[in-house]
Structure formats: C-alpha cells, structure tokens
Amino acid sequence: MKWLHILQAALFALFLSAGMPSTAAQSATPICGPRDACILDGGSYHARVPANWDGESPLPVLTYFHGYGQTGRSVMAMKALTKAANDVGALIIAPNGIDKAWSVRGAPPNKRDEIAFATAVIEDVARRWPIDQSRLWVSGFSLGASMAWDIACLAGDRYAGFLPVSGSFWRPHPEACPAGPVTMIHVHGRGDKVMPLEGRTIRGQWRQGDVLESFELLRGHNHCKLPEIESTGSNGLLCKEWNDCDGGSRLALCLYDGGHAAPKDWYPRAFDWLNDAAKAKPAG
C-alpha cells in the first residue's frame, strides 16, 4: 500500500500548488480594498479600483477624507462618488481618521501629523498600484473637507486639484500658505447648519472658519484676478470661477440652496471642471 500513500501525497501537493498563487503573484496583488483596509505605519485606508481598469495602465487617484464619525468604508459606500470616480477611471483612496476624526489645524483632535500621513498614504498606494502622479486629486466631506483645505494650503503643489464639500479652514485662518498655487472647486450649502458658511463655535472653544474668507485667502495666494465666469444650476447653484491665476491654477466657489451635503450630480460636474482646468493649464 506504500504506492497509495505516495500517490495521495502527490495529489495533495498538486492541489496546494494549483490553489495557491505564486510568491510573485502574491507580492504584486494588493491584499486590501473597499472592505479590508490597507495598513501602513501610522494608519490605514481603503481603496477601490475602477471597474474597467486593465490592470496595468497608471491610475488617476482621488484621495477622499471621510466626515467626522465616519470611516474609509463609509466612503466606499457613497454611490454617487464611486460611480463618478469609476466613470473617470480613478482609483478611490479613503483614509481612516484616528477615532473617526482628523487632526485638522484648529479642530479638537491633535493625534497625528495629517499632512505627513496623507503623503505616506500616496507613497503606499504607489507601491500597490501603478498611479498617474500628474492626476492626484483630493476631496473630503465636512471635517474631511477641512483636511483637503489644510493639504491645499500646506502641500497643495503635490496634487493636481481639490474638490472639497461642506468644510474649509478652522480658525485661526492661516496667514499664508507655503505651498504653490492650487486648483480647487469647492461646494457649500447656503443652509448648512453643521458647518455654516460663516462657521460656528464648537464646545465653546473651537471655531470653524469662514468659507468666503477662506476662499478670499486662497484667491490672494493664487494671485487670481476678478471672477471671469459665473455659472448656475439647479437648486440655486451659483459658481464663481477665477481662471486667471498663477501657474495656470484655477479656483471655483459654488454655493447652492441646500444643507450639509453635496448637491445631486455634484461629483461628475466637479471632475469635468478639474479635467477642463488641467487641459487649459500651460505645459511645464
């Protein structure tokens, strides 16, 4: 019966080799995604590749910072966002805040250098997927939008564009931004009670910033001329755009008759605007 044991062992070994990927395949395949977080020193993030990606072409990247009390998995469940990103072929990266919050300048938590963490996330993403370094976008909602504003001010020249929703700087507003001119389209509801346009005081100690004042600071930082374009949409949407800014950068501030949320079909509009801005930017 010795031959039978040998045959069984050989078949078992064949079964294992057929069912297990090679070491090279394992190292080349990310072991994280929309459900299981990608782990790096100092934190984690979730990721979703576009549906029709060929597995090789460099991917544009949208880093999206969740709102207070949420997680990166919450972002993965945002159907309007994920569909819009999928339509433009973008890889969505959704970092996780510590205790579901972000250490935004002026806001209550102070548990991590978020600018350094955001950089580390992109570096980790580049090790797992081929990415297009010329098309790195940053967005976020509420406190996550404040993260996008902080990054734009302190490290904006590392990214192609910003599209924050319902959140801006916290007080004290920065006196200046050390990063170069940035391209940003921001949307905010006129009836926002959570992060009103003028901001509000939290627990009698921390103060949200003023959206219009924040945008004026950014316009001065970019050395933009007066608005060249005004456009409108449903629900009282009014966008003011500044297209004559340093380095070919552009700014757009959009307000609408809504609350603490993005207007319907906002993300496709924002992506179209960013792509148009990129096409119009002078080479070099």
PDB file of C-alpha atoms in Angstrom:
ATOM      1  CA  MET A   1       0.000   0.000   0.000  1.00  0.00           C
ATOM      2  CA  LYS A   2       3.078   2.238   0.048  1.00  0.00           C
ATOM      3  CA  TRP A   3       2.401   3.336  -3.535  1.00  0.00           C
ATOM      4  CA  LEU A   4      -1.076   4.518  -2.493  1.00  0.00           C
ATOM      5  CA  HIS A   5       0.362   6.816   0.190  1.00  0.00           C
ATOM      6  CA  ILE A   6       2.837   8.222  -2.326  1.00  0.00           C
ATOM      7  CA  LEU A   7       0.042   8.887  -4.832  1.00  0.00           C
ATOM      8  CA  GLN A   8      -2.107  10.598  -2.185  1.00  0.00           C
ATOM      9  CA  ALA A   9       0.797  12.822  -1.138  1.00  0.00           C
ATOM     10  CA  ALA A  10       1.480  13.785  -4.756  1.00  0.00           C
ATOM     11  CA  LEU A  11      -2.160  14.631  -5.398  1.00  0.00           C
ATOM     12  CA  PHE A  12      -2.315  16.719  -2.216  1.00  0.00           C
ATOM     13  CA  ALA A  13       0.804  18.652  -3.238  1.00  0.00           C
ATOM     14  CA  LEU A  14      -0.673  19.221  -6.718  1.00  0.00           C
ATOM     15  CA  PHE A  15      -3.888  20.520  -5.146  1.00  0.00           C
ATOM     16  CA  LEU A  16      -1.974  23.007  -2.986  1.00  0.00           C
ATOM     17  CA  SER A  17       0.132  24.292  -5.871  1.00  0.00           C
ATOM     18  CA  ALA A  18      -2.941  24.771  -8.053  1.00  0.00           C
ATOM     19  CA  GLY A  19      -4.882  26.598  -5.351  1.00  0.00           C
ATOM     20  CA  MET A  20      -2.150  28.935  -4.116  1.00  0.00           C
ATOM     21  CA  PRO A  21      -0.790  31.903  -6.128  1.00  0.00           C
ATOM     22  CA  SER A  22       2.937  32.143  -6.681  1.00  0.00           C
ATOM     23  CA  THR A  23       5.074  34.291  -4.400  1.00  0.00           C
ATOM     24  CA  ALA A  24       5.494  36.806  -7.235  1.00  0.00           C
ATOM     25  CA  ALA A  25       1.747  36.948  -7.803  1.00  0.00           C
ATOM     26  CA  GLN A  26       1.121  37.433  -4.088  1.00  0.00           C
ATOM     27  CA  SER A  27       3.571  40.327  -3.861  1.00  0.00           C
ATOM     28  CA  ALA A  28       2.087  42.004  -6.942  1.00  0.00           C
ATOM     29  CA  THR A  29      -1.532  41.795  -5.763  1.00  0.00           C
ATOM     30  CA  PRO A  30      -2.851  44.261  -3.170  1.00  0.00           C
ATOM     31  CA  ILE A  31      -4.377  42.403  -0.211  1.00  0.00           C
ATOM     32  CA  CYS A  32      -6.747  45.221   0.647  1.00  0.00           C
ATOM     33  CA  GLY A  33      -9.616  47.087  -0.939  1.00  0.00           C
ATOM     34  CA  PRO A  34     -13.096  48.502  -0.266  1.00  0.00           C
ATOM     35  CA  ARG A  35     -13.709  46.209   2.723  1.00  0.00           C
ATOM     36  CA  ASP A  36     -10.295  45.268   4.092  1.00  0.00           C
ATOM     37  CA  ALA A  37      -8.072  48.217   4.954  1.00  0.00           C
ATOM     38  CA  CYS A  38      -4.577  48.725   3.590  1.00  0.00           C
ATOM     39  CA  ILE A  39      -2.255  49.056   6.590  1.00  0.00           C
ATOM     40  CA  LEU A  40       0.783  51.341   6.789  1.00  0.00           C
ATOM     41  CA  ASP A  41       2.776  52.921   9.587  1.00  0.00           C
ATOM     42  CA  GLY A  42       0.569  55.412  11.381  1.00  0.00           C
ATOM     43  CA  GLY A  43      -2.789  54.422   9.930  1.00  0.00           C
ATOM     44  CA  SER A  44      -4.810  52.724   7.224  1.00  0.00           C
ATOM     45  CA  TYR A  45      -7.002  53.357   4.191  1.00  0.00           C
ATOM     46  CA  HIS A  46      -9.494  51.641   1.912  1.00  0.00           C
ATOM     47  CA  ALA A  47      -9.269  51.510  -1.874  1.00  0.00           C
ATOM     48  CA  ARG A  48     -11.469  50.860  -4.890  1.00  0.00           C
ATOM     49  CA  VAL A  49     -10.100  50.424  -8.415  1.00  0.00           C
ATOM     50  CA  PRO A  50     -12.279  51.430 -11.400  1.00  0.00           C
ATOM     51  CA  ALA A  51     -14.345  48.597 -12.836  1.00  0.00           C
ATOM     52  CA  ASN A  52     -12.850  48.578 -16.326  1.00  0.00           C
ATOM     53  CA  TRP A  53      -9.196  49.030 -15.371  1.00  0.00           C
ATOM     54  CA  ASP A  54      -6.881  46.864 -17.470  1.00  0.00           C
ATOM     55  CA  GLY A  55      -4.625  46.077 -14.522  1.00  0.00           C
ATOM     56  CA  GLU A  56      -1.629  47.910 -15.985  1.00  0.00           C
ATOM     57  CA  SER A  57      -2.402  51.493 -17.012  1.00  0.00           C
ATOM     58  CA  PRO A  58      -1.430  54.208 -14.490  1.00  0.00           C
ATOM     59  CA  LEU A  59      -4.465  55.284 -12.493  1.00  0.00           C
ATOM     60  CA  PRO A  60      -5.515  58.802 -11.514  1.00  0.00           C
ATOM     61  CA  VAL A  61      -6.093  58.872  -7.759  1.00  0.00           C
ATOM     62  CA  LEU A  62      -8.834  60.525  -5.723  1.00  0.00           C
ATOM     63  CA  THR A  63      -7.990  60.674  -2.016  1.00  0.00           C
ATOM     64  CA  TYR A  64     -11.259  61.252  -0.144  1.00  0.00           C
ATOM     65  CA  PHE A  65     -11.313  62.102   3.565  1.00  0.00           C
ATOM     66  CA  HIS A  66     -14.461  60.976   5.382  1.00  0.00           C
ATOM     67  CA  GLY A  67     -16.571  63.176   7.628  1.00  0.00           C
ATOM     68  CA  TYR A  68     -16.471  63.222  11.430  1.00  0.00           C
ATOM     69  CA  GLY A  69     -17.697  59.948  12.940  1.00  0.00           C
ATOM     70  CA  GLN A  70     -17.280  58.045   9.688  1.00  0.00           C
ATOM     71  CA  THR A  71     -14.585  55.749   8.263  1.00  0.00           C
ATOM     72  CA  GLY A  72     -12.960  54.970   4.936  1.00  0.00           C
ATOM     73  CA  ARG A  73     -15.508  52.194   4.473  1.00  0.00           C
ATOM     74  CA  SER A  74     -18.230  54.842   4.690  1.00  0.00           C
ATOM     75  CA  VAL A  75     -16.678  56.493   1.638  1.00  0.00           C
ATOM     76  CA  MET A  76     -16.674  53.169  -0.214  1.00  0.00           C
ATOM     77  CA  ALA A  77     -20.474  53.104   0.239  1.00  0.00           C
ATOM     78  CA  MET A  78     -21.022  56.544  -1.356  1.00  0.00           C
ATOM     79  CA  LYS A  79     -22.655  55.500  -4.638  1.00  0.00           C
ATOM     80  CA  ALA A  80     -22.651  58.936  -6.286  1.00  0.00           C
ATOM     81  CA  LEU A  81     -18.946  59.381  -5.559  1.00  0.00           C
ATOM     82  CA  THR A  82     -17.855  55.872  -6.511  1.00  0.00           C
ATOM     83  CA  LYS A  83     -19.814  55.991  -9.791  1.00  0.00           C
ATOM     84  CA  ALA A  84     -18.320  59.361 -10.763  1.00  0.00           C
ATOM     85  CA  ALA A  85     -14.800  58.181  -9.935  1.00  0.00           C
ATOM     86  CA  ASN A  86     -15.394  54.959 -11.835  1.00  0.00           C
ATOM     87  CA  ASP A  87     -16.591  56.925 -14.886  1.00  0.00           C
ATOM     88  CA  VAL A  88     -13.325  58.896 -14.996  1.00  0.00           C
ATOM     89  CA  GLY A  89     -11.252  55.779 -14.307  1.00  0.00           C
ATOM     90  CA  ALA A  90      -9.964  56.952 -10.929  1.00  0.00           C
ATOM     91  CA  LEU A  91      -8.694  54.851  -8.049  1.00  0.00           C
ATOM     92  CA  ILE A  92     -10.504  55.943  -4.861  1.00  0.00           C
ATOM     93  CA  ILE A  93      -8.407  56.069  -1.710  1.00  0.00           C
ATOM     94  CA  ALA A  94     -10.293  56.604   1.559  1.00  0.00           C
ATOM     95  CA  PRO A  95      -8.001  57.018   4.589  1.00  0.00           C
ATOM     96  CA  ASN A  96      -9.210  56.317   8.111  1.00  0.00           C
ATOM     97  CA  GLY A  97      -9.053  59.073  10.707  1.00  0.00           C
ATOM     98  CA  ILE A  98      -7.947  58.268  14.243  1.00  0.00           C
ATOM     99  CA  ASP A  99     -11.081  57.688  16.335  1.00  0.00           C
ATOM    100  CA  LYS A 100     -13.102  58.605  13.213  1.00  0.00           C
ATOM    101  CA  ALA A 101     -11.782  62.190  13.233  1.00  0.00           C
ATOM    102  CA  TRP A 102      -8.995  64.262  11.683  1.00  0.00           C
ATOM    103  CA  SER A 103      -6.333  66.378  13.349  1.00  0.00           C
ATOM    104  CA  VAL A 104      -7.189  69.480  11.359  1.00  0.00           C
ATOM    105  CA  ARG A 105      -5.460  72.680  12.431  1.00  0.00           C
ATOM    106  CA  GLY A 106      -7.664  74.430  14.978  1.00  0.00           C
ATOM    107  CA  ALA A 107     -10.053  71.463  15.404  1.00  0.00           C
ATOM    108  CA  PRO A 108     -10.300  69.417  18.643  1.00  0.00           C
ATOM    109  CA  PRO A 109      -8.213  66.261  17.891  1.00  0.00           C
ATOM    110  CA  ASN A 110      -4.431  66.549  17.735  1.00  0.00           C
ATOM    111  CA  LYS A 111      -3.317  62.955  17.382  1.00  0.00           C
ATOM    112  CA  ARG A 112      -1.374  62.769  14.101  1.00  0.00           C
ATOM    113  CA  ASP A 113       0.506  64.876  11.580  1.00  0.00           C
ATOM    114  CA  GLU A 114      -2.168  64.519   8.896  1.00  0.00           C
ATOM    115  CA  ILE A 115      -0.147  66.208   6.150  1.00  0.00           C
ATOM    116  CA  ALA A 116       2.655  63.678   6.623  1.00  0.00           C
ATOM    117  CA  PHE A 117       0.095  60.865   6.821  1.00  0.00           C
ATOM    118  CA  ALA A 118      -1.544  61.936   3.553  1.00  0.00           C
ATOM    119  CA  THR A 119       1.873  61.866   1.868  1.00  0.00           C
ATOM    120  CA  ALA A 120       2.613  58.435   3.329  1.00  0.00           C
ATOM    121  CA  VAL A 121      -0.721  57.135   2.026  1.00  0.00           C
ATOM    122  CA  ILE A 122       0.081  58.178  -1.549  1.00  0.00           C
ATOM    123  CA  GLU A 123       3.536  56.603  -1.279  1.00  0.00           C
ATOM    124  CA  ASP A 124       1.970  53.358  -0.068  1.00  0.00           C
ATOM    125  CA  VAL A 125      -0.646  53.464  -2.834  1.00  0.00           C
ATOM    126  CA  ALA A 126       2.135  53.840  -5.415  1.00  0.00           C
ATOM    127  CA  ARG A 127       3.726  50.634  -4.100  1.00  0.00           C
ATOM    128  CA  ARG A 128       0.496  48.703  -4.571  1.00  0.00           C
ATOM    129  CA  TRP A 129      -0.873  50.130  -7.840  1.00  0.00           C
ATOM    130  CA  PRO A 130       0.550  51.976 -10.848  1.00  0.00           C
ATOM    131  CA  ILE A 131      -0.636  55.566 -10.429  1.00  0.00           C
ATOM    132  CA  ASP A 132      -0.581  58.706 -12.538  1.00  0.00           C
ATOM    133  CA  GLN A 133       1.347  61.210 -10.419  1.00  0.00           C
ATOM    134  CA  SER A 134       0.079  64.065 -12.606  1.00  0.00           C
ATOM    135  CA  ARG A 135      -3.547  63.347 -11.667  1.00  0.00           C
ATOM    136  CA  LEU A 136      -3.709  63.207  -7.887  1.00  0.00           C
ATOM    137  CA  TRP A 137      -6.933  64.751  -6.574  1.00  0.00           C
ATOM    138  CA  VAL A 138      -8.067  65.401  -3.013  1.00  0.00           C
ATOM    139  CA  SER A 139     -11.609  65.657  -1.712  1.00  0.00           C
ATOM    140  CA  GLY A 140     -13.462  65.203   1.528  1.00  0.00           C
ATOM    141  CA  PHE A 141     -16.705  65.934   3.311  1.00  0.00           C
ATOM    142  CA  SER A 142     -17.259  68.173   6.356  1.00  0.00           C
ATOM    143  CA  LEU A 143     -14.208  67.735   8.641  1.00  0.00           C
ATOM    144  CA  GLY A 144     -12.700  65.719   5.789  1.00  0.00           C
ATOM    145  CA  ALA A 145     -13.156  68.774   3.555  1.00  0.00           C
ATOM    146  CA  SER A 146     -11.188  70.771   6.127  1.00  0.00           C
ATOM    147  CA  MET A 147      -8.454  68.167   5.665  1.00  0.00           C
ATOM    148  CA  ALA A 148      -8.486  68.907   1.932  1.00  0.00           C
ATOM    149  CA  TRP A 149      -8.149  72.642   2.652  1.00  0.00           C
ATOM    150  CA  ASP A 150      -5.216  72.082   5.017  1.00  0.00           C
ATOM    151  CA  ILE A 151      -3.436  69.932   2.449  1.00  0.00           C
ATOM    152  CA  ALA A 152      -4.100  72.505  -0.277  1.00  0.00           C
ATOM    153  CA  CYS A 153      -2.510  75.207   1.866  1.00  0.00           C
ATOM    154  CA  LEU A 154       0.449  73.228   3.201  1.00  0.00           C
ATOM    155  CA  ALA A 155       1.203  70.725   0.422  1.00  0.00           C
ATOM    156  CA  GLY A 156      -1.047  71.690  -2.476  1.00  0.00           C
ATOM    157  CA  ASP A 157       1.688  71.647  -5.099  1.00  0.00           C
ATOM    158  CA  ARG A 158       1.891  67.851  -4.758  1.00  0.00           C
ATOM    159  CA  TYR A 159      -1.623  67.474  -6.147  1.00  0.00           C
ATOM    160  CA  ALA A 160      -3.424  68.325  -9.385  1.00  0.00           C
ATOM    161  CA  GLY A 161      -6.647  69.561  -7.839  1.00  0.00           C
ATOM    162  CA  PHE A 162      -9.034  69.717  -4.883  1.00  0.00           C
ATOM    163  CA  LEU A 163     -12.818  69.258  -4.676  1.00  0.00           C
ATOM    164  CA  PRO A 164     -13.883  69.638  -1.019  1.00  0.00           C
ATOM    165  CA  VAL A 165     -17.535  69.527   0.084  1.00  0.00           C
ATOM    166  CA  SER A 166     -19.063  71.423   3.038  1.00  0.00           C
ATOM    167  CA  GLY A 167     -15.959  72.314   5.024  1.00  0.00           C
ATOM    168  CA  SER A 168     -12.976  74.677   4.957  1.00  0.00           C
ATOM    169  CA  PHE A 169     -10.279  76.061   7.271  1.00  0.00           C
ATOM    170  CA  TRP A 170     -10.772  76.274  11.036  1.00  0.00           C
ATOM    171  CA  ARG A 171      -9.765  79.360  12.994  1.00  0.00           C
ATOM    172  CA  PRO A 172      -7.347  80.895  13.234  1.00  0.00           C
ATOM    173  CA  HIS A 173      -7.216  81.062   9.468  1.00  0.00           C
ATOM    174  CA  PRO A 174      -3.676  80.678   8.110  1.00  0.00           C
ATOM    175  CA  GLU A 175      -1.976  83.977   7.365  1.00  0.00           C
ATOM    176  CA  ALA A 176      -0.286  82.442   4.321  1.00  0.00           C
ATOM    177  CA  CYS A 177       0.028  79.118   2.522  1.00  0.00           C
ATOM    178  CA  PRO A 178       3.572  77.807   1.934  1.00  0.00           C
ATOM    179  CA  ALA A 179       2.552  75.568  -0.973  1.00  0.00           C
ATOM    180  CA  GLY A 180       2.364  76.845  -4.535  1.00  0.00           C
ATOM    181  CA  PRO A 181      -0.869  77.924  -6.258  1.00  0.00           C
ATOM    182  CA  VAL A 182      -3.586  75.264  -6.240  1.00  0.00           C
ATOM    183  CA  THR A 183      -6.594  74.360  -8.349  1.00  0.00           C
ATOM    184  CA  MET A 184      -9.794  73.913  -6.341  1.00  0.00           C
ATOM    185  CA  ILE A 185     -13.544  73.703  -6.823  1.00  0.00           C
ATOM    186  CA  HIS A 186     -15.453  73.950  -3.547  1.00  0.00           C
ATOM    187  CA  VAL A 187     -19.186  73.469  -2.961  1.00  0.00           C
ATOM    188  CA  HIS A 188     -21.190  74.501   0.101  1.00  0.00           C
ATOM    189  CA  GLY A 189     -24.866  74.704   1.021  1.00  0.00           C
ATOM    190  CA  ARG A 190     -26.199  78.125   1.961  1.00  0.00           C
ATOM    191  CA  GLY A 191     -28.399  76.428   4.564  1.00  0.00           C
ATOM    192  CA  ASP A 192     -25.608  74.321   6.118  1.00  0.00           C
ATOM    193  CA  LYS A 193     -26.162  74.193   9.893  1.00  0.00           C
ATOM    194  CA  VAL A 194     -23.295  71.830  10.749  1.00  0.00           C
ATOM    195  CA  MET A 195     -20.552  73.868   9.107  1.00  0.00           C
ATOM    196  CA  PRO A 196     -22.249  77.174   8.195  1.00  0.00           C
ATOM    197  CA  LEU A 197     -20.657  79.450   5.631  1.00  0.00           C
ATOM    198  CA  GLU A 198     -19.525  81.776   8.423  1.00  0.00           C
ATOM    199  CA  GLY A 199     -18.527  78.876  10.696  1.00  0.00           C
ATOM    200  CA  ARG A 200     -19.613  78.260  14.296  1.00  0.00           C
ATOM    201  CA  THR A 201     -18.093  77.628  17.714  1.00  0.00           C
ATOM    202  CA  ILE A 202     -17.742  74.023  18.928  1.00  0.00           C
ATOM    203  CA  ARG A 203     -17.989  73.292  22.687  1.00  0.00           C
ATOM    204  CA  GLY A 204     -17.308  76.922  23.424  1.00  0.00           C
ATOM    205  CA  GLN A 205     -13.664  76.540  22.470  1.00  0.00           C
ATOM    206  CA  TRP A 206     -13.011  75.617  18.833  1.00  0.00           C
ATOM    207  CA  ARG A 207     -14.183  77.735  15.934  1.00  0.00           C
ATOM    208  CA  GLN A 208     -14.878  76.676  12.390  1.00  0.00           C
ATOM    209  CA  GLY A 209     -13.591  79.037   9.738  1.00  0.00           C
ATOM    210  CA  ASP A 210     -15.466  81.273   7.328  1.00  0.00           C
ATOM    211  CA  VAL A 211     -15.796  79.743   3.851  1.00  0.00           C
ATOM    212  CA  LEU A 212     -15.882  83.057   1.963  1.00  0.00           C
ATOM    213  CA  GLU A 213     -12.945  84.399   3.944  1.00  0.00           C
ATOM    214  CA  SER A 214     -11.020  81.162   3.383  1.00  0.00           C
ATOM    215  CA  PHE A 215     -11.631  81.386  -0.339  1.00  0.00           C
ATOM    216  CA  GLU A 216     -10.531  85.003  -0.430  1.00  0.00           C
ATOM    217  CA  LEU A 217      -7.270  83.967   1.237  1.00  0.00           C
ATOM    218  CA  LEU A 218      -6.773  81.252  -1.375  1.00  0.00           C
ATOM    219  CA  ARG A 219      -7.585  83.651  -4.213  1.00  0.00           C
ATOM    220  CA  GLY A 220      -4.957  86.068  -2.930  1.00  0.00           C
ATOM    221  CA  HIS A 221      -2.472  83.225  -2.522  1.00  0.00           C
ATOM    222  CA  ASN A 222      -3.015  82.226  -6.164  1.00  0.00           C
ATOM    223  CA  HIS A 223      -2.892  85.879  -7.289  1.00  0.00           C
ATOM    224  CA  CYS A 224      -6.168  85.431  -9.162  1.00  0.00           C
ATOM    225  CA  LYS A 225      -7.869  88.282 -10.953  1.00  0.00           C
ATOM    226  CA  LEU A 226     -11.567  89.055 -10.531  1.00  0.00           C
ATOM    227  CA  PRO A 227     -14.079  86.285 -11.392  1.00  0.00           C
ATOM    228  CA  GLU A 228     -14.277  85.688 -15.124  1.00  0.00           C
ATOM    229  CA  ILE A 229     -17.160  83.236 -15.207  1.00  0.00           C
ATOM    230  CA  GLU A 230     -20.401  82.720 -13.327  1.00  0.00           C
ATOM    231  CA  SER A 231     -22.490  79.612 -13.945  1.00  0.00           C
ATOM    232  CA  THR A 232     -25.751  78.383 -12.490  1.00  0.00           C
ATOM    233  CA  GLY A 233     -27.547  75.106 -11.950  1.00  0.00           C
ATOM    234  CA  SER A 234     -30.493  73.527 -10.154  1.00  0.00           C
ATOM    235  CA  ASN A 235     -31.347  74.297  -6.521  1.00  0.00           C
ATOM    236  CA  GLY A 236     -29.931  77.791  -6.779  1.00  0.00           C
ATOM    237  CA  LEU A 237     -26.425  76.616  -7.643  1.00  0.00           C
ATOM    238  CA  LEU A 238     -24.142  79.551  -8.401  1.00  0.00           C
ATOM    239  CA  CYS A 239     -20.465  79.045  -9.192  1.00  0.00           C
ATOM    240  CA  LYS A 240     -17.914  81.838  -9.419  1.00  0.00           C
ATOM    241  CA  GLU A 241     -14.704  80.935 -11.195  1.00  0.00           C
ATOM    242  CA  TRP A 242     -11.281  82.531 -11.257  1.00  0.00           C
ATOM    243  CA  ASN A 243      -9.335  81.306 -14.287  1.00  0.00           C
ATOM    244  CA  ASP A 244      -6.526  83.860 -14.429  1.00  0.00           C
ATOM    245  CA  CYS A 245      -4.290  82.693 -11.568  1.00  0.00           C
ATOM    246  CA  ASP A 246      -0.589  81.977 -11.080  1.00  0.00           C
ATOM    247  CA  GLY A 247       0.835  78.881 -12.719  1.00  0.00           C
ATOM    248  CA  GLY A 248      -2.316  78.197 -14.700  1.00  0.00           C
ATOM    249  CA  SER A 249      -4.202  77.330 -11.488  1.00  0.00           C
ATOM    250  CA  ARG A 250      -7.954  77.859 -11.234  1.00  0.00           C
ATOM    251  CA  LEU A 251     -10.481  78.354  -8.468  1.00  0.00           C
ATOM    252  CA  ALA A 252     -14.244  77.921  -8.294  1.00  0.00           C
ATOM    253  CA  LEU A 253     -16.586  78.577  -5.380  1.00  0.00           C
ATOM    254  CA  CYS A 254     -20.049  77.051  -5.738  1.00  0.00           C
ATOM    255  CA  LEU A 255     -22.954  77.730  -3.397  1.00  0.00           C
ATOM    256  CA  TYR A 256     -26.434  76.184  -3.550  1.00  0.00           C
ATOM    257  CA  ASP A 257     -29.727  76.163  -1.646  1.00  0.00           C
ATOM    258  CA  GLY A 258     -29.004  73.066   0.399  1.00  0.00           C
ATOM    259  CA  GLY A 259     -27.620  71.851   3.701  1.00  0.00           C
ATOM    260  CA  HIS A 260     -24.669  69.798   4.881  1.00  0.00           C
ATOM    261  CA  ALA A 261     -24.247  67.658   1.763  1.00  0.00           C
ATOM    262  CA  ALA A 262     -23.163  67.741  -1.859  1.00  0.00           C
ATOM    263  CA  PRO A 263     -25.839  68.658  -4.400  1.00  0.00           C
ATOM    264  CA  LYS A 264     -27.130  65.922  -6.667  1.00  0.00           C
ATOM    265  CA  ASP A 265     -24.790  65.044  -9.536  1.00  0.00           C
ATOM    266  CA  TRP A 266     -22.071  67.207  -7.998  1.00  0.00           C
ATOM    267  CA  TYR A 267     -19.123  64.839  -8.395  1.00  0.00           C
ATOM    268  CA  PRO A 268     -19.387  64.405 -12.198  1.00  0.00           C
ATOM    269  CA  ARG A 269     -19.563  68.191 -12.521  1.00  0.00           C
ATOM    270  CA  ALA A 270     -16.503  68.630 -10.290  1.00  0.00           C
ATOM    271  CA  PHE A 271     -14.491  66.034 -12.207  1.00  0.00           C
ATOM    272  CA  ASP A 272     -15.395  67.690 -15.517  1.00  0.00           C
ATOM    273  CA  TRP A 273     -14.257  71.045 -14.133  1.00  0.00           C
ATOM    274  CA  LEU A 274     -10.938  69.614 -12.915  1.00  0.00           C
ATOM    275  CA  ASN A 275     -10.295  67.916 -16.250  1.00  0.00           C
ATOM    276  CA  ASP A 276     -11.065  71.145 -18.140  1.00  0.00           C
ATOM    277  CA  ALA A 277      -8.712  73.034 -15.815  1.00  0.00           C
ATOM    278  CA  ALA A 278      -5.946  70.500 -16.454  1.00  0.00           C
ATOM    279  CA  LYS A 279      -6.379  70.767 -20.236  1.00  0.00           C
ATOM    280  CA  ALA A 280      -6.177  74.562 -20.108  1.00  0.00           C
ATOM    281  CA  LYS A 281      -3.084  74.622 -17.906  1.00  0.00           C
ATOM    282  CA  PRO A 282       0.076  75.686 -19.775  1.00  0.00           C
ATOM    283  CA  ALA A 283       2.604  72.906 -20.358  1.00  0.00           C
ATOM    284  CA  GLY A 284       5.535  72.857 -17.973  1.00  0.00           C
TER     285      GLY A 284
END
